[in-house]
PDB file of C-alpha atoms in Angstrom:
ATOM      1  CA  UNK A  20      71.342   1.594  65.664  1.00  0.00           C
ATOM      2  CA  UNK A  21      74.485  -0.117  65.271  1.00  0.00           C
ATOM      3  CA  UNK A  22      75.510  -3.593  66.330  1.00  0.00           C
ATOM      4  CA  UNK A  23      76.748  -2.616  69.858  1.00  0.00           C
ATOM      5  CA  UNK A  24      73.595  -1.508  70.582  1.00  0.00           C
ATOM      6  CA  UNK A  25      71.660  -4.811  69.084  1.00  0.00           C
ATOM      7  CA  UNK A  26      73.994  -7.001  71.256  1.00  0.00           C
ATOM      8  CA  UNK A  27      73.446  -5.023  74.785  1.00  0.00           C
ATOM      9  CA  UNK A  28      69.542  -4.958  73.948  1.00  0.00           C
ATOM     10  CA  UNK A  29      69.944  -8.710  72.670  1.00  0.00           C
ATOM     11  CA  UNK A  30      72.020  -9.541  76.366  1.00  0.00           C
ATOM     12  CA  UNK A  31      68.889  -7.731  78.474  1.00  0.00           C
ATOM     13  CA  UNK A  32      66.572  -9.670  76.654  1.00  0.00           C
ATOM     14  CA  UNK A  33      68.702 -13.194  77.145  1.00  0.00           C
ATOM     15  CA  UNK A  34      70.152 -13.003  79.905  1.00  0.00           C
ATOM     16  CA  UNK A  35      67.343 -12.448  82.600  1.00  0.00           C
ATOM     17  CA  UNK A  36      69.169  -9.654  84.178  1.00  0.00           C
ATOM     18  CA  UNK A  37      67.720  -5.879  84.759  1.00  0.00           C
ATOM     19  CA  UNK A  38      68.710  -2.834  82.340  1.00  0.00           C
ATOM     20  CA  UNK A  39      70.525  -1.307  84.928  1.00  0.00           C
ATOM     21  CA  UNK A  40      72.943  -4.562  85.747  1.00  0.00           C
ATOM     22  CA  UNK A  41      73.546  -5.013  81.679  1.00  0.00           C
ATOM     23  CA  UNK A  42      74.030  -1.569  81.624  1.00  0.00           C
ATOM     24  CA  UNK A  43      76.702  -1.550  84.443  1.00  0.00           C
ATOM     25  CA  UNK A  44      78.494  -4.585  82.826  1.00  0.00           C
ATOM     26  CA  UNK A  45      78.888  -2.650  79.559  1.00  0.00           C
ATOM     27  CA  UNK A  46      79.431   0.642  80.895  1.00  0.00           C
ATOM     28  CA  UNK A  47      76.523   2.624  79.630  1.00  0.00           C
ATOM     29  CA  UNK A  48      74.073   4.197  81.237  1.00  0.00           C
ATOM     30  CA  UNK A  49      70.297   2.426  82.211  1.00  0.00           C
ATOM     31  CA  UNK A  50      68.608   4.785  80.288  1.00  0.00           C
ATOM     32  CA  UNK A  51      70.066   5.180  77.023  1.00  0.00           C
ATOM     33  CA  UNK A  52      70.308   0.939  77.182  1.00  0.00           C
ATOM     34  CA  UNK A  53      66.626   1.766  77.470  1.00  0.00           C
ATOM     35  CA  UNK A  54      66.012   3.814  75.442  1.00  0.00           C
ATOM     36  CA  UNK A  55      67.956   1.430  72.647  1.00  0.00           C
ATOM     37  CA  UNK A  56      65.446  -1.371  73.291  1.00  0.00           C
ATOM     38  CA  UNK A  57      62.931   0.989  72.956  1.00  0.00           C
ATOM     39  CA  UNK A  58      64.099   2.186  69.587  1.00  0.00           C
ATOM     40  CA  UNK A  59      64.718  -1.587  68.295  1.00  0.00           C
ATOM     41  CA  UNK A  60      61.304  -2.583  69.088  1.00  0.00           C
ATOM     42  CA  UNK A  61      59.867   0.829  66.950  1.00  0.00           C
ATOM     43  CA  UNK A  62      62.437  -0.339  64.462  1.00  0.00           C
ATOM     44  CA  UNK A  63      60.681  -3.980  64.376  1.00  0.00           C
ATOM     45  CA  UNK A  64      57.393  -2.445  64.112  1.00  0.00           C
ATOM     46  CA  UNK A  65      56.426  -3.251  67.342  1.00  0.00           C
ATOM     47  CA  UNK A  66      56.049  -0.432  69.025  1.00  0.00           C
ATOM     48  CA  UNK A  67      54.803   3.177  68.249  1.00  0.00           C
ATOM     49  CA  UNK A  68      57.250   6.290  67.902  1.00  0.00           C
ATOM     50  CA  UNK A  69      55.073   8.045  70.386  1.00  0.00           C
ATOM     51  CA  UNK A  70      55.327   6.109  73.312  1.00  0.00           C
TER      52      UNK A  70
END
């Protein structure tokens, strides 16, 4: 994951706002902003790769 990815996950999880508004700000869509904070908590070891 690269640092673009980090900071939209990290502005979600800051910022009190929904996926989908970060995700409009940035110009991505929802799901793959999703799917990114998905993958960073797997990549923390806080999640499992089959959820």
């Amino acid at each position: 994951m690269g640092e673009f990815e980090r900071d939209a996950v990290a502005l979600v999880r800051s910022s009190g706002k929904t996926v989908t508004e970060v995700a409009r700000e940035i110009g991505v869509s929802a799901e793959g902003l999703g799917n990114w904070g998905k993958q960073e908590t797997i990549d923390q070891g806080r999640g499992t790769t089959g959820e």
